[in-house]
Tab-separated table of C-alpha atoms in Angstrom:
chain	number	residue	atom	x	y	z
A	1	MET	CA	-9.283	-15.224	16.131
A	2	LYS	CA	-6.244	-13.260	14.970
A	3	ARG	CA	-7.301	-9.648	13.758
A	4	GLN	CA	-6.492	-9.081	10.287
A	5	LEU	CA	-6.590	-5.615	9.141
A	6	ALA	CA	-6.627	-4.863	5.295
A	7	PHE	CA	-6.186	-1.780	3.426
A	8	VAL	CA	-7.961	-1.910	-0.047
A	9	PHE	CA	-7.027	0.635	-2.748
A	10	GLY	CA	-9.217	1.508	-5.543
A	11	GLY	CA	-8.310	2.181	-8.934
A	12	GLY	CA	-8.419	5.979	-10.223
A	13	GLY	CA	-5.437	6.619	-12.456
A	14	SER	CA	-3.586	9.839	-11.395
A	15	ARG	CA	-5.909	10.197	-8.341
A	16	GLY	CA	-4.109	7.497	-6.648
A	17	ALA	CA	-1.766	10.181	-5.343
A	18	MET	CA	-4.246	10.813	-2.939
A	19	GLN	CA	-3.993	7.096	-1.445
A	20	VAL	CA	-0.392	7.974	-0.654
A	21	GLY	CA	-1.049	10.647	1.714
A	22	ALA	CA	-4.124	8.692	3.188
A	23	THR	CA	-2.098	6.087	3.923
A	24	ARG	CA	0.529	8.274	5.722
A	25	ALA	CA	-2.405	9.494	7.877
A	26	LEU	CA	-3.450	6.082	8.620
A	27	PHE	CA	0.012	4.937	9.393
A	28	GLU	CA	0.623	7.780	11.749
A	29	ALA	CA	-2.697	7.044	13.689
A	30	GLY	CA	-1.503	3.578	14.438
A	31	PHE	CA	-3.122	1.513	11.523
A	32	ASN	CA	-0.824	-1.125	10.386
A	33	PRO	CA	-2.117	-3.577	7.824
A	34	GLN	CA	-1.585	-7.308	7.531
A	35	ILE	CA	-3.100	-7.332	4.016
A	36	LEU	CA	-2.933	-4.908	1.037
A	37	VAL	CA	-5.457	-5.250	-1.851
A	38	GLY	CA	-5.279	-3.206	-4.988
A	39	THR	CA	-6.907	-2.385	-8.466
A	40	SER	CA	-5.284	-0.398	-11.107
A	41	ALA	CA	-3.103	2.555	-9.938
A	42	GLY	CA	-4.216	1.439	-6.163
A	43	GLY	CA	-2.321	-1.710	-7.330
A	44	VAL	CA	0.722	0.176	-7.923
A	45	ASN	CA	0.310	1.914	-4.217
A	46	ALA	CA	-0.448	-1.632	-2.845
A	47	THR	CA	2.591	-3.108	-4.313
A	48	TYR	CA	5.336	-0.581	-3.513
A	49	LEU	CA	4.013	-0.863	0.363
A	50	ALA	CA	4.032	-4.741	0.361
A	51	LEU	CA	7.633	-4.845	-1.043
A	52	LYS	CA	8.992	-1.908	1.086
A	53	GLY	CA	6.715	-2.213	4.097
A	54	VAL	CA	4.007	0.350	5.572
A	55	ASN	CA	6.387	2.756	7.625
A	56	ALA	CA	7.813	6.543	7.346
A	57	GLU	CA	10.658	5.756	5.145
A	58	SER	CA	8.556	3.669	2.294
A	59	LEU	CA	5.913	6.303	2.326
A	60	GLU	CA	8.370	8.951	1.421
A	61	GLY	CA	9.560	6.600	-1.187
A	62	LEU	CA	6.291	6.385	-2.507
A	63	VAL	CA	5.810	10.245	-2.584
A	64	ASN	CA	8.957	10.081	-4.923
A	65	LEU	CA	7.583	7.389	-6.923
A	66	TRP	CA	4.464	9.484	-7.578
A	67	ARG	CA	6.540	12.424	-8.490
A	68	LYS	CA	8.550	10.474	-11.047
A	69	ALA	CA	5.355	9.027	-12.479
A	70	ALA	CA	4.110	12.636	-13.177
A	71	LYS	CA	7.393	13.420	-14.972
A	72	MET	CA	7.302	10.303	-17.179
A	73	ASP	CA	4.032	11.033	-18.858
A	74	LEU	CA	2.787	7.553	-18.202
A	75	PHE	CA	-0.400	7.907	-19.876
A	76	PRO	CA	-0.598	10.425	-22.591
A	77	SER	CA	-3.563	12.971	-22.667
A	78	ASN	CA	-3.891	12.034	-26.506
A	79	TYR	CA	-6.352	9.170	-25.596
A	80	LEU	CA	-8.892	9.408	-28.432
A	81	TRP	CA	-5.956	9.235	-30.905
A	82	LEU	CA	-4.844	5.969	-29.170
A	83	THR	CA	-8.366	4.611	-29.146
A	84	LEU	CA	-8.838	5.086	-32.901
A	85	ARG	CA	-5.464	3.112	-33.228
A	86	ALA	CA	-6.752	0.146	-31.145
A	87	LEU	CA	-10.086	0.286	-33.143
A	88	PHE	CA	-8.364	-0.169	-36.427
A	89	ASN	CA	-6.086	-2.971	-34.670
A	90	LYS	CA	-2.987	-0.999	-34.636
A	91	PRO	CA	-2.308	-0.112	-30.955
A	92	THR	CA	0.539	1.490	-29.831
A	93	SER	CA	3.002	-0.223	-27.156
A	94	TYR	CA	4.421	3.160	-25.936
A	95	SER	CA	2.634	3.319	-22.771
A	96	THR	CA	3.039	-0.351	-22.094
A	97	ASN	CA	6.597	-0.078	-22.564
A	98	ARG	CA	7.045	2.975	-20.342
A	99	LEU	CA	4.941	1.481	-17.742
A	100	LYS	CA	7.093	-1.813	-17.698
A	101	GLU	CA	10.393	0.509	-17.901
A	102	PHE	CA	8.942	2.350	-14.836
A	103	ILE	CA	8.632	-0.737	-12.711
A	104	LEU	CA	11.788	-2.142	-13.589
A	105	SER	CA	13.398	1.134	-12.544
A	106	GLU	CA	12.100	0.667	-8.792
A	107	GLY	CA	13.695	-2.511	-8.531
A	108	LEU	CA	10.734	-5.103	-9.024
A	109	THR	CA	12.226	-7.933	-11.600
A	110	PRO	CA	9.810	-10.234	-13.326
A	111	GLU	CA	11.353	-13.323	-11.305
A	112	PHE	CA	9.972	-12.047	-8.065
A	113	ARG	CA	7.113	-13.776	-6.779
A	114	PHE	CA	4.514	-13.346	-4.381
A	115	ALA	CA	5.996	-15.922	-1.922
A	116	ASP	CA	9.035	-13.905	-1.863
A	117	LEU	CA	7.026	-10.949	0.060
A	118	ASN	CA	7.981	-10.673	3.670
A	119	GLY	CA	5.474	-10.076	6.531
A	120	ILE	CA	2.460	-8.822	4.506
A	121	GLN	CA	0.049	-10.489	2.246
A	122	LEU	CA	-0.450	-8.681	-1.173
A	123	TYR	CA	-3.438	-9.170	-3.688
A	124	LEU	CA	-3.656	-7.433	-7.157
A	125	VAL	CA	-7.290	-7.770	-9.206
A	126	ALA	CA	-7.397	-7.990	-12.771
A	127	SER	CA	-10.403	-8.467	-15.257
A	128	ASP	CA	-10.312	-11.686	-17.238
A	129	LEU	CA	-12.220	-10.743	-20.357
A	130	ASN	CA	-12.228	-14.280	-21.593
A	131	ASN	CA	-13.794	-15.727	-18.617
A	132	GLY	CA	-15.774	-12.913	-17.448
A	133	ARG	CA	-14.489	-12.952	-13.776
A	134	PRO	CA	-11.771	-11.353	-11.689
A	135	MET	CA	-8.115	-12.699	-11.773
A	136	VAL	CA	-6.393	-12.168	-8.304
A	137	PHE	CA	-2.851	-12.340	-8.373
A	138	GLY	CA	-1.277	-13.330	-5.351
A	139	GLU	CA	-3.584	-16.349	-4.138
A	140	ASP	CA	-0.940	-18.394	-6.091
A	141	LEU	CA	2.137	-17.612	-4.297
A	142	GLU	CA	4.207	-18.622	-7.454
A	143	HIS	CA	2.921	-15.897	-9.317
A	144	SER	CA	5.295	-12.868	-10.461
A	145	VAL	CA	4.524	-9.849	-8.880
A	146	MET	CA	5.335	-7.837	-11.831
A	147	GLU	CA	3.164	-9.892	-14.002
A	148	GLY	CA	0.201	-9.173	-11.802
A	149	LEU	CA	0.763	-5.435	-11.591
A	150	LEU	CA	1.170	-5.257	-15.240
A	151	ALA	CA	-2.304	-7.020	-15.776
A	152	THR	CA	-4.018	-4.701	-13.104
A	153	THR	CA	-2.866	-1.503	-14.569
A	154	ALA	CA	-3.264	-2.729	-18.324
A	155	LEU	CA	-5.993	-0.212	-19.253
A	156	PRO	CA	-6.770	0.413	-22.796
A	157	PRO	CA	-6.200	2.745	-24.757
A	158	TRP	CA	-3.098	3.410	-23.181
A	159	VAL	CA	-2.117	-0.239	-22.287
A	160	SER	CA	-3.214	-3.363	-24.305
A	161	PRO	CA	-4.806	-6.357	-22.540
A	162	ILE	CA	-2.386	-9.021	-21.466
A	163	GLU	CA	-3.141	-12.686	-23.050
A	164	LYS	CA	-2.182	-15.684	-20.580
A	165	THR	CA	-2.926	-19.236	-20.849
A	166	GLY	CA	-6.805	-18.807	-21.983
A	167	SER	CA	-6.982	-15.460	-20.334
A	168	LEU	CA	-7.103	-11.979	-21.703
A	169	LEU	CA	-6.378	-9.677	-18.589
A	170	MET	CA	-6.999	-5.857	-18.113
A	171	ASP	CA	-7.475	-3.224	-15.227
A	172	GLY	CA	-9.235	-4.583	-12.407
A	173	GLY	CA	-11.579	-1.779	-12.419
A	174	MET	CA	-13.848	-3.578	-15.077
A	175	VAL	CA	-14.822	-5.994	-12.402
A	176	SER	CA	-13.921	-4.753	-9.116
A	177	THR	CA	-12.853	-1.049	-8.739
A	178	LEU	CA	-12.714	-1.145	-4.987
A	179	PRO	CA	-11.992	-4.734	-4.028
A	180	ILE	CA	-13.584	-5.212	-0.858
A	181	GLU	CA	-14.512	-8.887	-1.417
A	182	THR	CA	-10.808	-10.186	-2.270
A	183	ALA	CA	-9.744	-8.639	1.105
A	184	MET	CA	-12.636	-10.551	2.758
A	185	THR	CA	-11.837	-13.625	0.832
A	186	GLN	CA	-8.310	-13.607	2.074
A	187	GLY	CA	-9.238	-13.226	5.624
A	188	ALA	CA	-9.661	-9.656	6.492
A	189	SER	CA	-11.649	-8.914	9.890
A	190	GLU	CA	-11.334	-5.249	9.467
A	191	ILE	CA	-11.018	-3.032	6.188
A	192	VAL	CA	-9.936	0.387	5.520
A	193	ALA	CA	-11.350	1.074	1.616
A	194	LEU	CA	-9.783	4.000	-0.059
A	195	ASP	CA	-12.205	4.890	-3.088
A	196	LEU	CA	-10.958	6.996	-5.982
A	197	SER	CA	-13.971	7.240	-7.939
A	198	ASP	CA	-15.008	10.692	-9.294
A	199	PHE	CA	-18.076	11.053	-11.769
A	200	ARG	CA	-19.089	14.678	-10.612
A	201	ASP	CA	-18.653	15.929	-14.203
A	202	LEU	CA	-21.360	13.602	-15.607
A	203	GLN	CA	-24.600	15.353	-16.468
A	204	ALA	CA	-27.628	13.561	-17.142
A	205	GLU	CA	-28.567	15.291	-20.448
A	206	SER	CA	-25.122	14.851	-22.023
A	207	ARG	CA	-25.120	13.073	-25.316
A	208	GLY	CA	-22.390	11.361	-27.413
A	209	PHE	CA	-20.311	8.430	-27.345
A	210	GLY	CA	-17.866	9.797	-24.602
A	211	PRO	CA	-20.427	10.700	-22.021
A	212	PHE	CA	-22.109	7.191	-22.723
A	213	LEU	CA	-19.256	5.395	-21.922
A	214	ALA	CA	-18.366	7.336	-18.914
A	215	LYS	CA	-22.182	6.932	-17.488
A	216	LEU	CA	-21.656	2.964	-18.524
A	217	TRP	CA	-18.420	3.042	-16.378
A	218	PHE	CA	-20.211	4.861	-13.435
A	219	THR	CA	-22.978	2.473	-13.372
A	220	MET	CA	-20.632	-0.684	-13.360
A	221	GLU	CA	-18.362	0.808	-10.508
A	222	SER	CA	-21.575	1.978	-8.645
A	223	ARG	CA	-22.949	-1.402	-8.688
A	224	GLN	CA	-19.937	-3.322	-7.696
A	225	ARG	CA	-19.062	-1.216	-5.108
A	226	GLU	CA	-22.745	-1.400	-3.383
A	227	LEU	CA	-22.759	-5.278	-3.635
A	228	GLU	CA	-19.109	-5.596	-2.149
A	229	MET	CA	-20.112	-3.328	0.847
A	230	ALA	CA	-23.342	-5.337	1.375
A	231	LEU	CA	-21.430	-8.442	1.253
A	232	ALA	CA	-19.179	-7.229	4.038
A	233	THR	CA	-22.191	-6.055	6.057
A	234	ALA	CA	-23.787	-9.468	5.595
A	235	GLN	CA	-20.753	-10.896	6.863
A	236	GLY	CA	-20.149	-8.651	9.767
A	237	ILE	CA	-16.930	-7.459	8.485
A	238	LYS	CA	-16.019	-3.841	9.441
A	239	VAL	CA	-15.508	-1.616	6.599
A	240	ARG	CA	-14.255	1.925	6.891
A	241	TYR	CA	-15.033	3.461	3.872
A	242	ILE	CA	-13.326	6.888	2.645
A	243	HIS	CA	-14.228	8.556	-0.754
A	244	LEU	CA	-11.134	10.455	-1.404
A	245	LEU	CA	-12.277	13.781	-3.370
A	246	TRP	CA	-10.494	16.654	-4.487
A	247	GLU	CA	-11.869	20.215	-4.968
A	248	GLU	CA	-12.269	19.392	-8.591
A	249	THR	CA	-12.219	16.497	-10.828
A	250	VAL	CA	-9.012	15.180	-12.035
A	251	GLN	CA	-8.664	13.090	-15.257
A	252	LEU	CA	-7.279	9.786	-15.016
A	253	TRP	CA	-4.349	10.722	-17.036
A	254	ASP	CA	-3.567	14.139	-15.649
A	255	PHE	CA	-0.578	13.738	-13.098
A	256	SER	CA	0.006	17.590	-12.880
A	257	HIS	CA	-1.839	17.655	-9.532
A	258	THR	CA	0.062	15.047	-8.095
A	259	GLU	CA	1.646	17.324	-4.911
A	260	GLU	CA	-1.800	18.730	-4.217
A	261	LEU	CA	-3.509	15.297	-4.089
A	262	ILE	CA	-1.215	13.902	-1.942
A	263	GLU	CA	-1.645	16.469	0.726
A	264	HIS	CA	-5.304	16.447	0.108
A	265	GLY	CA	-5.394	12.904	0.643
A	266	TYR	CA	-3.398	13.360	4.228
A	267	LYS	CA	-5.580	16.135	5.308
A	268	GLN	CA	-8.878	14.410	4.360
A	269	VAL	CA	-7.937	11.041	6.167
A	270	LYS	CA	-6.714	12.915	9.398
A	271	LYS	CA	-10.101	14.658	9.671
A	272	GLU	CA	-11.720	10.911	8.967
A	273	ILE	CA	-9.768	9.358	11.878
A	274	ALA	CA	-10.657	12.263	14.221
A	275	THR	CA	-14.486	11.178	13.586
A	276	TRP	CA	-13.549	7.707	14.458
A	277	ARG	CA	-11.938	8.485	17.661
A	278	SER	CA	-15.421	9.646	19.063
A	279	GLU	CA	-17.050	6.502	18.136
A	280	PRO	CA	-17.555	3.826	20.874
A	281	ARG	CA	-15.333	0.953	20.242
A	282	SER	CA	-13.918	-2.370	21.506
A	283	GLY	CA	-10.704	-2.321	23.710
A	284	TRP	CA	-8.745	-3.555	20.665
A	285	LEU	CA	-9.631	-1.033	18.454
A	286	SER	CA	-9.035	1.588	21.294
A	287	GLY	CA	-5.421	0.096	21.365
A	288	LEU	CA	-4.982	0.373	17.688
A	289	LEU	CA	-5.965	3.910	17.495
A	290	ARG	CA	-3.509	4.711	20.355
A	291	GLY	CA	-0.821	2.811	18.588
A	292	ASP	CA	-0.538	0.047	21.151
A	293	LEU	CA	-1.353	-2.770	18.657
Protein backbone atom coordinates (compact mmCIF):
# COMPACT_ATOMS: atom_id res chain seq x y z
CA MET A 1 0.00 0.00 0.00
CA LYS A 2 1.36 3.41 -0.99
CA ARG A 3 2.18 5.70 1.95
CA GLN A 4 0.12 8.87 1.88
CA LEU A 5 1.15 11.67 4.24
CA ALA A 6 -1.39 14.43 4.91
CA PHE A 7 -0.88 17.81 6.51
CA VAL A 8 -4.09 18.93 8.22
CA PHE A 9 -4.36 22.67 8.85
CA GLY A 10 -6.92 23.66 11.48
CA GLY A 11 -8.81 26.94 11.63
CA GLY A 12 -7.85 29.84 13.87
CA GLY A 13 -7.84 33.18 12.04
CA SER A 14 -4.66 35.19 12.57
CA ARG A 15 -3.10 32.29 14.51
CA GLY A 16 -2.74 30.54 11.15
CA ALA A 17 0.63 32.29 10.89
CA MET A 18 2.01 29.66 13.28
CA GLN A 19 1.24 26.97 10.70
CA VAL A 20 3.57 28.72 8.26
CA GLY A 21 6.56 28.35 10.57
CA ALA A 22 5.43 24.85 11.55
CA THR A 23 5.29 23.74 7.91
CA ARG A 24 8.78 25.11 7.28
CA ALA A 25 10.11 23.03 10.18
CA LEU A 26 8.36 19.92 8.83
CA PHE A 27 9.72 20.54 5.32
CA GLU A 28 13.26 20.95 6.61
CA ALA A 29 12.90 17.64 8.47
CA GLY A 30 11.97 15.85 5.24
CA PHE A 31 8.19 15.65 5.56
CA ASN A 32 6.68 15.90 2.08
CA PRO A 33 2.88 15.58 2.04
CA GLN A 34 0.82 14.12 -0.76
CA ILE A 35 -2.44 15.46 0.72
CA LEU A 36 -3.28 18.91 2.11
CA VAL A 37 -6.49 19.50 4.05
CA GLY A 38 -7.58 22.83 5.50
CA THR A 39 -10.36 24.60 7.34
CA SER A 40 -10.76 28.38 7.49
CA ALA A 41 -7.34 30.07 7.89
CA GLY A 42 -5.79 26.63 7.57
CA GLY A 43 -7.54 26.40 4.21
CA VAL A 44 -5.62 29.48 3.06
CA ASN A 45 -2.31 27.84 3.98
CA ALA A 46 -3.27 24.52 2.39
CA THR A 47 -4.42 26.20 -0.83
CA TYR A 48 -1.28 28.30 -1.23
CA LEU A 49 0.97 25.26 -0.73
CA ALA A 50 -1.11 23.15 -3.11
CA LEU A 51 -0.77 25.85 -5.79
CA LYS A 52 2.92 26.58 -5.28
CA GLY A 53 4.26 23.30 -3.87
CA VAL A 54 5.78 22.50 -0.49
CA ASN A 55 9.30 23.84 -0.99
CA ALA A 56 11.58 26.55 0.38
CA GLU A 57 10.52 29.13 -2.21
CA SER A 58 6.79 28.66 -1.68
CA LEU A 59 7.16 28.74 2.09
CA GLU A 60 8.90 32.10 1.81
CA GLY A 61 6.04 33.21 -0.42
CA LEU A 62 3.57 32.08 2.24
CA VAL A 63 5.41 34.19 4.82
CA ASN A 64 4.99 37.20 2.54
CA LEU A 65 1.31 36.34 2.05
CA TRP A 66 0.72 36.57 5.79
CA ARG A 67 2.64 39.83 6.00
CA LYS A 68 0.39 41.20 3.27
CA ALA A 69 -2.73 39.97 5.09
CA ALA A 70 -1.58 41.74 8.25
CA LYS A 71 -1.43 45.04 6.37
CA MET A 72 -4.80 44.66 4.63
CA ASP A 73 -6.98 44.51 7.78
CA LEU A 74 -8.96 41.56 6.37
CA PHE A 75 -10.96 41.07 9.58
CA PRO A 76 -11.67 44.44 11.27
CA SER A 77 -11.71 44.37 15.07
CA ASN A 78 -15.15 46.06 15.30
CA TYR A 79 -16.86 42.67 15.20
CA LEU A 80 -19.63 43.71 17.63
CA TRP A 81 -20.80 46.42 15.22
CA LEU A 82 -20.63 43.92 12.35
CA THR A 83 -22.66 41.43 14.40
CA LEU A 84 -25.38 44.00 15.06
CA ARG A 85 -25.60 44.81 11.35
CA ALA A 86 -25.95 41.10 10.56
CA LEU A 87 -28.66 40.64 13.21
CA PHE A 88 -30.68 43.46 11.66
CA ASN A 89 -30.19 41.93 8.18
CA LYS A 90 -27.86 44.71 7.03
CA PRO A 91 -24.51 42.91 6.74
CA THR A 92 -21.57 44.74 5.23
CA SER A 93 -19.68 43.29 2.27
CA TYR A 94 -16.40 45.00 3.22
CA SER A 95 -14.56 41.91 4.45
CA THR A 96 -16.01 39.67 1.73
CA ASN A 97 -14.77 42.01 -0.98
CA ARG A 98 -11.39 42.48 0.69
CA LEU A 99 -10.92 38.72 1.01
CA LYS A 100 -11.78 38.12 -2.64
CA GLU A 101 -9.47 40.97 -3.69
CA PHE A 102 -6.72 39.40 -1.58
CA ILE A 103 -7.18 35.99 -3.21
CA LEU A 104 -7.26 37.42 -6.73
CA SER A 105 -4.08 39.39 -6.04
CA GLU A 106 -2.26 36.09 -5.48
CA GLY A 107 -3.15 34.87 -8.97
CA LEU A 108 -5.97 32.44 -8.13
CA THR A 109 -8.79 32.92 -10.63
CA PRO A 110 -12.41 31.69 -10.33
CA GLU A 111 -11.83 29.35 -13.28
CA PHE A 112 -9.00 27.40 -11.65
CA ARG A 113 -10.27 23.91 -10.72
CA PHE A 114 -9.01 21.26 -8.31
CA ALA A 115 -8.27 19.16 -11.40
CA ASP A 116 -5.71 21.79 -12.44
CA LEU A 117 -3.54 21.18 -9.37
CA ASN A 118 -0.32 19.36 -10.14
CA GLY A 119 1.08 16.56 -7.98
CA ILE A 120 -0.81 17.14 -4.73
CA GLN A 121 -4.34 16.60 -3.45
CA LEU A 122 -6.16 19.54 -1.83
CA TYR A 123 -9.35 19.43 0.23
CA LEU A 124 -11.10 22.42 1.79
CA VAL A 125 -13.82 21.90 4.41
CA ALA A 126 -16.85 24.19 4.69
CA SER A 127 -19.99 23.90 6.84
CA ASP A 128 -23.27 23.38 4.98
CA LEU A 129 -25.87 24.97 7.27
CA ASN A 130 -28.85 23.92 5.15
CA ASN A 131 -27.94 20.24 5.26
CA GLY A 132 -26.17 20.05 8.64
CA ARG A 133 -22.99 18.49 7.32
CA PRO A 134 -19.49 19.26 6.07
CA MET A 135 -18.99 20.07 2.40
CA VAL A 136 -15.57 19.03 1.17
CA PHE A 137 -14.31 20.96 -1.82
CA GLY A 138 -11.85 18.92 -3.84
CA GLU A 139 -13.81 15.67 -3.88
CA ASP A 140 -15.30 16.92 -7.15
CA LEU A 141 -12.28 17.87 -9.24
CA GLU A 142 -14.39 20.23 -11.34
CA HIS A 143 -15.04 22.49 -8.34
CA SER A 144 -13.48 25.94 -8.38
CA VAL A 145 -10.61 26.24 -5.88
CA MET A 146 -11.53 29.88 -5.23
CA GLU A 147 -15.12 28.90 -4.47
CA GLY A 148 -13.89 26.36 -1.93
CA LEU A 149 -11.50 28.86 -0.37
CA LEU A 150 -14.19 31.55 -0.05
CA ALA A 151 -16.58 29.01 1.50
CA THR A 152 -14.14 27.64 4.09
CA THR A 153 -13.20 31.19 5.17
CA ALA A 154 -16.76 32.59 5.28
CA LEU A 155 -16.75 33.46 8.98
CA PRO A 156 -19.61 35.68 10.21
CA PRO A 157 -19.84 38.50 11.12
CA TRP A 158 -16.92 39.40 8.85
CA VAL A 159 -17.86 37.29 5.83
CA SER A 160 -21.46 36.27 5.15
CA PRO A 161 -22.33 32.63 4.39
CA ILE A 162 -22.39 31.70 0.70
CA GLU A 163 -25.52 30.36 -1.00
CA LYS A 164 -24.91 27.55 -3.49
CA THR A 165 -27.65 25.39 -5.05
CA GLY A 166 -29.50 24.30 -1.92
CA SER A 167 -26.52 24.81 0.40
CA LEU A 168 -25.63 27.65 2.75
CA LEU A 169 -21.87 27.50 3.25
CA MET A 170 -19.71 29.05 5.94
CA ASP A 171 -16.44 28.55 7.80
CA GLY A 172 -15.57 24.87 8.14
CA GLY A 173 -14.78 25.24 11.85
CA MET A 174 -18.45 24.74 12.66
CA VAL A 175 -18.27 21.08 11.67
CA SER A 176 -14.57 20.20 11.63
CA THR A 177 -12.08 22.72 12.95
CA LEU A 178 -9.25 20.17 12.58
CA PRO A 179 -10.36 18.01 9.61
CA ILE A 180 -8.59 14.75 10.38
CA GLU A 181 -11.55 12.70 9.17
CA THR A 182 -11.39 14.31 5.73
CA ALA A 183 -7.71 13.40 5.41
CA MET A 184 -8.52 9.80 6.34
CA THR A 185 -11.41 9.62 3.89
CA GLN A 186 -9.14 10.82 1.10
CA GLY A 187 -6.57 8.10 1.67
CA ALA A 188 -4.09 9.40 4.24
CA SER A 189 -2.09 6.68 5.99
CA GLU A 190 -0.29 9.15 8.26
CA ILE A 191 -1.36 12.64 9.35
CA VAL A 192 0.37 15.66 10.82
CA ALA A 193 -2.39 17.80 12.35
CA LEU A 194 -1.68 21.45 13.20
CA ASP A 195 -4.28 22.65 15.70
CA LEU A 196 -4.74 26.39 16.37
CA SER A 197 -7.50 26.29 18.98
CA ASP A 198 -6.92 28.48 22.04
CA PHE A 199 -9.43 28.93 24.83
CA ARG A 200 -7.07 29.81 27.66
CA ASP A 201 -8.99 33.00 28.43
CA LEU A 202 -12.22 31.13 29.18
CA GLN A 203 -13.26 31.37 32.82
CA ALA A 204 -15.84 29.03 34.31
CA GLU A 205 -17.47 31.90 36.19
CA SER A 206 -17.68 34.18 33.14
CA ARG A 207 -21.18 35.46 32.39
CA GLY A 208 -22.81 37.22 29.46
CA PHE A 209 -23.57 36.39 25.83
CA GLY A 210 -19.96 36.71 24.61
CA PRO A 211 -18.51 34.19 27.09
CA PHE A 212 -21.49 31.92 26.44
CA LEU A 213 -20.74 31.83 22.69
CA ALA A 214 -17.03 31.22 23.38
CA LYS A 215 -17.85 28.28 25.65
CA LEU A 216 -20.29 26.90 23.09
CA TRP A 217 -17.64 27.09 20.35
CA PHE A 218 -15.05 25.51 22.67
CA THR A 219 -17.40 22.60 23.44
CA MET A 220 -18.12 21.94 19.76
CA GLU A 221 -14.47 22.15 18.73
CA SER A 222 -13.28 19.89 21.54
CA ARG A 223 -15.87 17.23 20.81
CA GLN A 224 -15.18 17.28 17.07
CA ARG A 225 -11.45 16.93 17.63
CA GLU A 226 -11.88 14.05 20.12
CA LEU A 227 -14.16 12.13 17.76
CA GLU A 228 -11.92 12.57 14.73
CA MET A 229 -8.82 11.55 16.71
CA ALA A 230 -10.67 8.51 18.06
CA LEU A 231 -11.73 7.54 14.54
CA ALA A 232 -8.12 7.67 13.36
CA THR A 233 -7.02 5.50 16.30
CA ALA A 234 -9.78 2.97 15.56
CA GLN A 235 -8.61 2.71 11.94
CA GLY A 236 -4.93 2.42 12.88
CA ILE A 237 -3.90 5.70 11.26
CA LYS A 238 -0.99 7.52 12.86
CA VAL A 239 -1.83 11.13 13.79
CA ARG A 240 0.99 13.40 14.89
CA TYR A 241 -1.05 16.04 16.69
CA ILE A 242 0.59 19.42 17.35
CA HIS A 243 -1.25 22.04 19.37
CA LEU A 244 0.30 25.34 18.31
CA LEU A 245 0.15 27.83 21.19
CA TRP A 246 1.91 31.16 21.60
CA GLU A 247 2.82 32.63 25.00
CA GLU A 248 -0.42 34.63 25.08
CA THR A 249 -3.85 34.27 23.53
CA VAL A 250 -4.21 35.96 20.14
CA GLN A 251 -7.68 36.88 18.90
CA LEU A 252 -8.81 35.64 15.49
CA TRP A 253 -8.79 39.14 14.00
CA ASP A 254 -5.50 40.35 15.48
CA PHE A 255 -2.77 40.18 12.82
CA SER A 256 -0.31 42.40 14.70
CA HIS A 257 1.75 39.42 15.94
CA THR A 258 2.23 37.72 12.55
CA GLU A 259 6.04 37.73 12.59
CA GLU A 260 6.28 36.41 16.15
CA LEU A 261 3.70 33.70 15.45
CA ILE A 262 5.53 32.45 12.36
CA GLU A 263 8.76 32.20 14.32
CA HIS A 264 7.08 30.54 17.27
CA GLY A 265 5.42 27.91 15.06
CA TYR A 266 8.81 27.07 13.57
CA LYS A 267 10.54 26.71 16.95
CA GLN A 268 7.72 24.73 18.55
CA VAL A 269 7.59 22.18 15.75
CA LYS A 270 11.39 21.87 15.60
CA LYS A 271 11.26 20.82 19.26
CA GLU A 272 8.37 18.45 18.55
CA ILE A 273 10.25 16.75 15.70
CA ALA A 274 13.23 16.22 17.99
CA THR A 275 11.01 14.09 20.25
CA TRP A 276 9.82 12.07 17.24
CA ARG A 277 13.40 11.18 16.35
CA SER A 278 13.78 9.40 19.68
CA GLU A 279 10.71 7.22 19.09
CA PRO A 280 11.00 3.59 17.92
CA ARG A 281 9.97 3.67 14.26
CA SER A 282 9.71 1.58 11.15
CA GLY A 283 12.27 1.70 8.38
CA TRP A 284 10.15 3.86 6.08
CA LEU A 285 9.61 6.49 8.79
CA SER A 286 13.29 6.48 9.65
CA GLY A 287 14.04 7.24 6.03
CA LEU A 288 11.41 9.98 5.99
CA LEU A 289 12.95 11.78 8.93
CA ARG A 290 16.40 11.51 7.32
CA GLY A 291 14.95 13.02 4.14
CA ASP A 292 15.56 9.84 2.09
CA LEU A 293 11.90 9.46 1.06
